[in-house]
XYZ file of C-alpha atoms in Angstrom:
512
model
C -45.458 60.544 -59.250
C -43.276 63.662 -59.335
C -44.961 64.861 -56.164
C -44.130 61.582 -54.419
C -40.487 61.568 -55.551
C -39.707 65.230 -54.715
C -39.147 64.610 -50.944
C -36.694 61.793 -51.819
C -34.418 63.909 -54.036
C -32.229 65.330 -51.200
C -31.702 61.795 -49.864
C -30.749 60.528 -53.326
C -28.253 63.411 -53.761
C -26.703 62.796 -50.357
C -26.317 59.123 -51.124
C -24.643 59.943 -54.421
C -22.163 62.225 -52.708
C -21.455 59.630 -50.069
C -20.816 56.999 -52.720
C -18.462 59.325 -54.587
C -16.129 59.690 -51.565
C -15.043 62.532 -49.337
C -16.187 66.051 -50.170
C -13.402 67.686 -48.197
C -9.659 67.254 -47.884
C -8.315 64.593 -45.561
C -6.829 65.599 -42.223
C -3.602 64.160 -40.828
C -5.659 61.925 -38.526
C -7.535 60.503 -41.515
C -4.272 59.998 -43.406
C -2.840 57.997 -40.522
C -6.058 55.987 -40.134
C -5.907 54.907 -43.790
C -2.172 54.262 -43.600
C -1.168 56.241 -46.713
C -0.305 59.766 -47.825
C -1.827 60.495 -51.228
C 0.645 62.593 -53.199
C -0.030 64.215 -56.581
C 2.944 65.482 -58.600
C 3.029 67.459 -61.850
C 5.411 69.314 -64.097
C 8.856 68.646 -65.558
C 10.384 68.106 -62.094
C 7.823 65.491 -61.006
C 10.532 62.988 -60.001
C 12.176 65.581 -57.748
C 8.821 66.414 -56.129
C 8.124 62.692 -55.661
C 11.434 62.226 -53.794
C 10.713 65.165 -51.489
C 7.149 63.990 -50.783
C 8.416 60.532 -49.884
C 10.762 62.200 -47.391
C 7.749 63.901 -45.798
C 5.844 60.588 -45.731
C 8.752 58.995 -43.849
C 8.626 61.909 -41.428
C 4.905 61.160 -40.831
C 5.538 57.423 -40.552
C 3.186 56.423 -43.379
C 3.879 55.221 -46.945
C 3.292 57.562 -49.890
C 1.020 56.684 -52.797
C 2.121 58.927 -55.663
C 0.040 59.873 -58.697
C 1.277 61.851 -61.693
C -1.318 64.431 -62.727
C -1.792 64.720 -66.515
C -1.138 68.487 -66.634
C 0.167 71.239 -64.372
C -3.245 72.944 -64.310
C -4.876 69.734 -63.051
C -3.846 70.827 -59.555
C -6.237 73.778 -59.630
C -9.415 72.495 -61.327
C -12.882 72.766 -59.761
C -15.477 69.976 -59.559
C -16.274 70.499 -63.261
C -12.610 70.074 -64.261
C -12.121 73.766 -65.077
C -9.591 76.261 -63.666
C -11.271 79.527 -62.646
C -8.575 81.863 -61.402
C -10.907 84.496 -59.991
C -13.225 82.050 -58.220
C -12.838 80.753 -54.670
C -13.198 76.996 -54.304
C -11.237 74.035 -53.025
C -9.255 72.297 -55.767
C -11.198 69.160 -56.695
C -8.326 66.631 -56.288
C -7.817 67.886 -52.724
C -11.510 68.172 -51.878
C -12.268 64.655 -53.084
C -9.449 63.076 -51.074
C -7.751 61.921 -54.251
C -4.737 64.045 -53.302
C -3.558 64.987 -49.805
C -0.447 66.888 -50.888
C 0.945 68.856 -53.843
C 4.743 68.880 -53.203
C 5.287 70.721 -56.473
C 7.069 73.872 -55.231
C 4.128 76.120 -56.049
C 4.706 79.863 -56.180
C 2.331 81.337 -53.612
C -0.012 83.683 -55.469
C -3.391 85.129 -54.407
C -5.409 83.138 -56.949
C -3.841 79.850 -55.879
C -4.512 80.629 -52.225
C -8.216 80.695 -53.109
C -7.985 76.984 -54.027
C -5.820 75.511 -51.237
C -3.547 76.230 -48.282
C 0.048 76.788 -49.384
C 2.597 76.119 -46.616
C 5.747 78.267 -47.206
C 8.957 76.361 -47.859
C 11.534 78.803 -49.299
C 11.730 82.114 -51.197
C 12.757 82.643 -54.801
C 12.744 85.078 -57.671
C 12.077 84.476 -61.334
C 15.079 84.924 -63.605
C 15.570 85.367 -67.336
C 17.599 82.642 -69.086
C 18.874 83.261 -72.613
C 21.872 82.467 -74.783
C 25.232 83.886 -73.605
C 25.503 86.154 -76.654
C 22.247 87.876 -75.611
C 23.834 89.297 -72.438
C 24.807 92.536 -74.174
C 21.321 92.898 -75.690
C 18.988 91.803 -72.875
C 20.057 93.765 -69.815
C 16.767 94.621 -68.117
C 13.040 93.801 -68.340
C 12.559 96.706 -70.749
C 14.771 94.922 -73.301
C 12.358 91.963 -73.429
C 9.697 93.964 -75.276
C 8.865 92.484 -78.671
C 10.948 89.352 -78.024
C 9.889 85.699 -78.136
C 9.636 83.657 -74.927
C 9.198 79.923 -74.415
C 7.710 79.027 -71.020
C 5.763 76.265 -69.296
C 2.028 76.959 -69.397
C 0.096 77.544 -66.196
C 3.157 78.508 -64.156
C 3.961 81.719 -62.310
C 6.565 82.339 -65.043
C 3.860 82.511 -67.686
C 1.852 84.695 -65.310
C 4.712 87.202 -65.076
C 4.997 87.344 -68.875
C 1.270 87.980 -69.300
C 1.378 90.699 -66.647
C 4.304 92.250 -68.536
C 2.278 92.213 -71.765
C -0.691 93.847 -70.045
C 1.468 96.928 -69.419
C 3.331 96.781 -72.769
C 0.536 96.346 -75.290
C 2.388 98.107 -78.119
C 5.396 95.751 -78.036
C 4.236 92.582 -76.272
C 6.324 89.476 -75.746
C 5.313 86.573 -77.984
C 4.678 83.629 -75.649
C 5.075 80.014 -76.756
C 3.805 77.641 -74.034
C 5.774 74.388 -73.733
C 7.329 72.140 -71.115
C 10.384 73.536 -69.326
C 12.835 71.116 -70.968
C 11.522 72.059 -74.410
C 11.639 75.759 -73.509
C 15.327 75.494 -72.599
C 16.001 73.619 -75.823
C 14.166 76.284 -77.817
C 16.335 79.008 -76.285
C 19.543 77.022 -76.842
C 18.583 76.432 -80.499
C 17.606 80.097 -81.036
C 13.933 79.266 -81.635
C 13.082 81.546 -78.692
C 14.902 84.598 -77.358
C 14.562 83.708 -73.690
C 12.627 81.863 -71.016
C 11.624 82.694 -67.453
C 12.154 80.234 -64.615
C 12.739 80.204 -60.856
C 16.275 80.849 -59.635
C 16.761 77.428 -58.045
C 15.825 75.675 -61.308
C 17.965 78.022 -63.389
C 21.114 76.780 -61.650
C 20.663 73.276 -63.010
C 19.694 74.163 -66.563
C 22.438 76.735 -67.044
C 25.201 74.670 -65.450
C 24.270 71.688 -67.643
C 24.624 73.751 -70.853
C 27.009 76.656 -70.251
C 27.769 76.998 -73.961
C 24.153 77.749 -74.905
C 22.424 79.081 -71.772
C 23.147 81.989 -69.469
C 21.367 83.476 -66.448
C 20.850 87.183 -67.197
C 18.853 89.011 -64.493
C 15.967 88.583 -62.025
C 12.418 89.762 -62.767
C 9.358 90.224 -60.612
C 9.200 90.348 -56.857
C 10.576 88.000 -54.228
C 8.083 85.116 -54.067
C 7.425 82.492 -51.438
C 7.222 78.882 -52.612
C 5.225 76.201 -50.819
C 3.423 72.884 -50.927
C -0.346 72.718 -51.359
C -2.809 70.980 -49.038
C -6.543 71.124 -48.451
C -8.027 73.971 -46.365
C -9.366 73.076 -42.933
C -6.577 70.563 -42.243
C -4.651 72.416 -39.505
C -3.015 69.245 -38.193
C -1.504 68.485 -41.615
C -0.451 72.123 -42.041
C 1.289 72.084 -38.659
C 3.082 68.806 -39.463
C 4.263 70.155 -42.836
C 5.585 73.374 -41.258
C 7.472 71.329 -38.645
C 8.936 69.126 -41.405
C 10.210 72.172 -43.307
C 11.797 73.605 -40.137
C 13.506 70.314 -39.352
C 14.783 70.012 -42.940
C 16.603 73.360 -42.875
C 19.896 71.790 -41.812
C 22.947 70.371 -43.505
C 22.468 66.733 -44.489
C 18.667 66.594 -44.237
C 16.726 64.653 -46.848
C 15.590 67.852 -48.574
C 19.101 69.332 -48.373
C 20.560 66.305 -50.176
C 17.686 66.177 -52.660
C 18.327 69.812 -53.632
C 22.022 69.160 -54.207
C 21.214 66.180 -56.428
C 18.663 68.181 -58.410
C 20.106 71.704 -58.634
C 23.788 71.301 -57.777
C 23.370 73.458 -54.646
C 22.031 72.281 -51.314
C 18.934 73.753 -49.690
C 21.107 75.359 -46.999
C 23.424 76.951 -49.566
C 20.446 78.248 -51.528
C 18.863 79.773 -48.430
C 22.042 81.691 -47.655
C 22.043 83.068 -51.184
C 18.348 83.978 -51.067
C 19.223 86.596 -48.423
C 20.622 88.754 -51.231
C 17.687 88.405 -53.662
C 16.586 91.960 -52.983
C 19.935 93.396 -54.123
C 20.215 93.127 -57.865
C 23.949 93.665 -58.195
C 24.690 90.541 -56.158
C 23.092 88.269 -58.759
C 26.241 88.546 -60.786
C 28.262 87.261 -57.817
C 25.714 84.511 -57.170
C 25.992 83.155 -60.667
C 29.770 83.477 -60.710
C 29.838 81.235 -57.641
C 27.681 78.458 -59.053
C 27.927 78.648 -62.803
C 30.593 80.605 -64.658
C 33.863 78.675 -64.933
C 37.191 80.348 -65.433
C 37.188 79.051 -69.022
C 34.321 81.385 -69.945
C 36.297 84.375 -68.713
C 39.363 83.257 -70.661
C 37.302 82.800 -73.830
C 35.983 86.357 -73.518
C 39.498 87.670 -73.055
C 40.830 85.804 -76.102
C 38.008 87.145 -78.276
C 38.776 90.680 -77.173
C 42.479 90.176 -77.888
C 41.681 88.840 -81.364
C 39.594 91.940 -82.061
C 42.493 94.119 -80.888
C 45.010 92.278 -83.085
C 42.985 92.969 -86.225
C 42.938 96.676 -85.428
C 46.590 96.895 -84.377
C 48.011 97.605 -87.854
C 45.574 100.475 -88.447
C 46.454 102.858 -85.691
C 48.882 102.756 -82.825
C 46.932 105.172 -80.671
C 43.827 102.966 -80.725
C 46.050 100.003 -79.950
C 47.139 101.624 -76.695
C 43.571 102.307 -75.667
C 42.600 98.733 -76.488
C 45.460 97.334 -74.408
C 44.344 99.381 -71.443
C 40.735 98.257 -71.868
C 41.845 94.634 -72.080
C 43.852 94.920 -68.895
C 40.915 96.411 -67.070
C 38.580 93.724 -68.417
C 41.012 90.979 -67.456
C 41.349 92.369 -63.945
C 37.583 92.671 -63.594
C 37.061 89.073 -64.672
C 39.841 87.917 -62.355
C 38.225 89.774 -59.456
C 34.811 88.277 -60.211
C 36.163 84.734 -60.325
C 38.141 85.300 -57.096
C 35.072 86.775 -55.409
C 32.951 83.809 -56.445
C 35.571 81.381 -55.127
C 35.755 83.227 -51.801
C 31.969 83.008 -51.363
C 32.033 79.313 -52.207
C 34.930 78.660 -49.798
C 33.111 80.447 -46.987
C 29.918 78.463 -47.559
C 31.828 75.185 -47.433
C 33.651 76.234 -44.273
C 30.412 77.167 -42.509
C 28.575 73.925 -43.325
C 29.447 72.093 -40.108
C 29.723 74.851 -37.495
C 27.166 74.749 -34.687
C 28.167 77.679 -32.470
C 28.651 81.407 -32.873
C 32.275 81.151 -31.771
C 33.105 78.494 -34.383
C 31.179 80.495 -36.988
C 33.238 83.603 -36.191
C 36.537 81.722 -36.315
C 35.791 80.120 -39.697
C 34.669 83.493 -41.082
C 37.950 85.173 -40.095
C 40.045 82.288 -41.411
C 38.339 82.483 -44.791
C 38.695 86.271 -44.905
C 42.425 85.934 -44.205
C 42.757 83.611 -47.227
C 41.485 86.268 -49.600
C 42.422 89.589 -47.932
C 45.798 90.967 -46.751
C 44.892 90.659 -43.061
C 47.455 91.095 -40.322
C 44.953 90.826 -37.481
C 41.166 90.716 -37.280
C 38.337 90.436 -34.791
C 34.594 89.716 -35.048
C 32.129 90.756 -32.335
C 28.324 90.567 -32.184
C 26.164 93.429 -30.945
C 24.412 92.527 -27.698
C 21.424 94.284 -26.099
C 19.763 97.601 -26.729
C 22.824 99.425 -25.364
C 24.901 97.916 -28.199
C 27.566 96.209 -26.136
C 30.034 94.032 -28.017
C 30.629 90.337 -27.422
C 33.868 89.116 -28.969
C 33.381 85.863 -30.883
C 36.755 85.165 -32.458
C 40.062 86.752 -33.377
C 42.711 86.082 -35.993
C 46.470 86.389 -35.400
C 47.964 88.684 -32.773
C 49.271 87.726 -29.357
C 46.012 87.825 -27.369
C 44.961 84.553 -25.746
C 41.205 85.128 -26.129
C 38.874 87.199 -28.341
C 37.965 89.397 -25.353
C 41.609 90.125 -24.664
C 42.150 90.936 -28.335
C 39.303 93.442 -28.154
C 40.713 94.998 -25.004
C 44.236 95.152 -26.463
C 43.183 97.254 -29.469
C 43.451 100.886 -28.329
C 40.474 103.004 -29.375
C 38.812 99.907 -30.881
C 35.630 100.157 -28.830
C 34.863 103.687 -29.978
C 35.370 102.826 -33.622
C 33.177 99.736 -33.322
C 30.460 101.760 -31.618
C 30.546 104.321 -34.440
C 30.366 101.534 -37.041
C 27.396 99.880 -35.286
C 25.460 103.120 -34.710
C 25.852 104.441 -38.281
C 25.661 101.023 -40.020
C 28.499 102.286 -42.233
C 32.048 101.020 -42.694
C 34.798 102.933 -40.858
C 38.179 103.178 -42.618
C 41.317 104.551 -40.990
C 44.230 104.857 -43.417
C 47.714 104.537 -41.888
C 46.323 104.593 -38.337
C 49.675 104.955 -36.633
C 50.858 103.679 -33.232
C 47.920 105.060 -31.246
C 45.664 102.270 -32.603
C 47.589 98.992 -32.724
C 50.587 97.192 -34.174
C 50.241 93.929 -36.063
C 52.115 91.357 -33.998
C 53.279 87.813 -34.689
C 56.080 85.456 -33.697
C 58.274 87.099 -36.351
C 57.896 90.654 -35.062
C 55.473 93.538 -35.410
C 54.592 96.379 -37.771
C 52.095 99.195 -38.190
C 48.993 98.338 -40.266
C 48.470 99.927 -43.654
C 44.808 100.514 -42.799
C 42.150 99.688 -40.243
C 38.679 98.802 -41.567
C 35.543 98.125 -39.531
C 32.662 96.582 -41.465
C 29.063 96.344 -40.159
C 27.213 93.054 -40.651
C 23.536 93.879 -41.208
C 20.476 91.627 -41.053
C 16.952 92.946 -41.673
C 18.254 96.516 -41.456
C 19.945 96.042 -38.056
C 23.670 95.757 -37.337
C 24.181 92.346 -35.716
C 27.980 92.247 -35.731
C 31.130 94.196 -36.588
C 34.315 92.820 -38.163
C 37.526 94.774 -37.510
C 40.462 94.180 -39.840
C 44.027 95.473 -39.654
C 45.530 95.037 -43.121
C 49.152 94.723 -44.118
C 48.419 96.378 -47.481
C 45.895 99.031 -48.550
C 42.490 97.487 -49.302
C 41.425 97.766 -52.937
C 37.916 98.276 -54.358
C 37.930 94.555 -55.247
C 38.520 93.735 -51.571
C 35.597 95.948 -50.572
C 33.331 94.284 -53.162
C 34.300 90.885 -51.761
C 33.312 91.985 -48.258
C 29.973 93.254 -49.602
C 29.323 89.884 -51.279
C 30.126 87.987 -48.065
C 28.051 90.199 -45.752
C 24.588 88.569 -46.341
C 26.057 85.088 -45.827
C 27.712 86.060 -42.545
C 24.609 87.965 -41.382
C 22.279 85.060 -42.185
C 24.560 82.604 -40.423
C 24.789 84.718 -37.269
C 21.020 85.225 -37.214
C 20.401 81.489 -37.619
C 22.820 80.510 -34.839
C 21.451 83.189 -32.499
C 17.925 81.819 -33.002
C 19.107 78.269 -32.405
C 20.972 79.338 -29.279
C 17.929 81.215 -27.962
C 15.656 78.200 -28.489
C 18.114 75.666 -27.017
C 17.880 74.568 -23.330
C 19.839 76.839 -20.956
C 23.478 75.796 -20.464
C 26.779 77.302 -19.462
C 29.050 78.171 -22.353
C 32.553 78.493 -21.032
C 33.860 79.714 -24.380
C 31.610 82.735 -24.769
C 33.234 85.961 -23.599
C 31.468 89.279 -23.335
C 33.117 92.630 -23.039
C 32.536 96.310 -23.576
């Protein structure tokens, strides 16, 4: 009998597989033939992922059927229901056709790429969130040793913590796995020292509980985030990439969804992500989106109270304390002003659709926060580094090109700034450079500053500013904070202009 049945076993197995459904992920053609996109969401932000997936389904022209997976790790299991990080296989929910899409903002890591195709969406960094009073204690990753962390299991955040422990075996971090909402609550209630979460999520949690949560510093490397689909579905991958490209605009479905979820739009977040590789700008980033002026005032009042208690003991220490308080107050004032300037610039740039309008808005916003008498912005064109004037502020010139031509010795200074990628400062330049002119008269500038705007290591533009007062270090820090936003905006508009159909732009003026 066994001999007779042996030739039938392959047929029986094939029939069983056929009855169980598809053994590979569904292509876009198959999705459209069945008339539904099968979406699987997981994690504490499942509702947010559901909304975004439904936006993609509308883009495809098919309805979405959404399923909530029981756990986060359920996205990565094999046919036996087990997650094997070091093994290469197609995740079972994708392979079976149960799920077509994981819109769950998955951090793209090598082990996950062995289970599915991850289509990049945006870039992020992990950040440490703790109580505000821990800021003076937890200043860098080294200070996390021996502490207690609450973090969602199976995430890239837990992965970073375990990697940290692998290199710090003598003083490891104690890890308590729990859902993100519970992790934040544990930190707020002092049951855990800190948690690790992606930057975009940190905005929401910290802004919703400023009294008990604070964003301290980034950890790990810049990471791409994407949505997961089955391998061997190039048509679906291409459609998803096109959807992401189309959504990177003000007012798109994803842009609005981000604002509702995180308090910042997708476009605003992308401009900020340009500075993720520069640690000192994280302070400015958080000032812009989280720290209210009340927090600064509270810190000042606490410092003053401390000073008052010491006042009766020694007059000399009192004087030192007063000086320290003044410096602290000025620093906090500068940080709040810098954050407001960044926010104002982002709002002003939301609706511009040309380089010229972008340049004009940039100069207007700079004039609101800096003592500018006149200013000019020009992009660098061609390998010979010619300058194309985009916009000018104040002065008597009718056009940006005329303003550039009217500034004596301007071209040479701009060329030096562009070639060295360093700012050029001329204190009290005198009459051989220019005079600040307006309808009320004219005067010599206090200083002339040329600032390079760099993108991906290349100077893409130069801003020239004639100031009516000497520029302070706070002014220079403001310009440094604004540079990545201006550079990203110019790069985006240049790409859009290059990909647009040829047309005649009567407003664009090239010179030099």
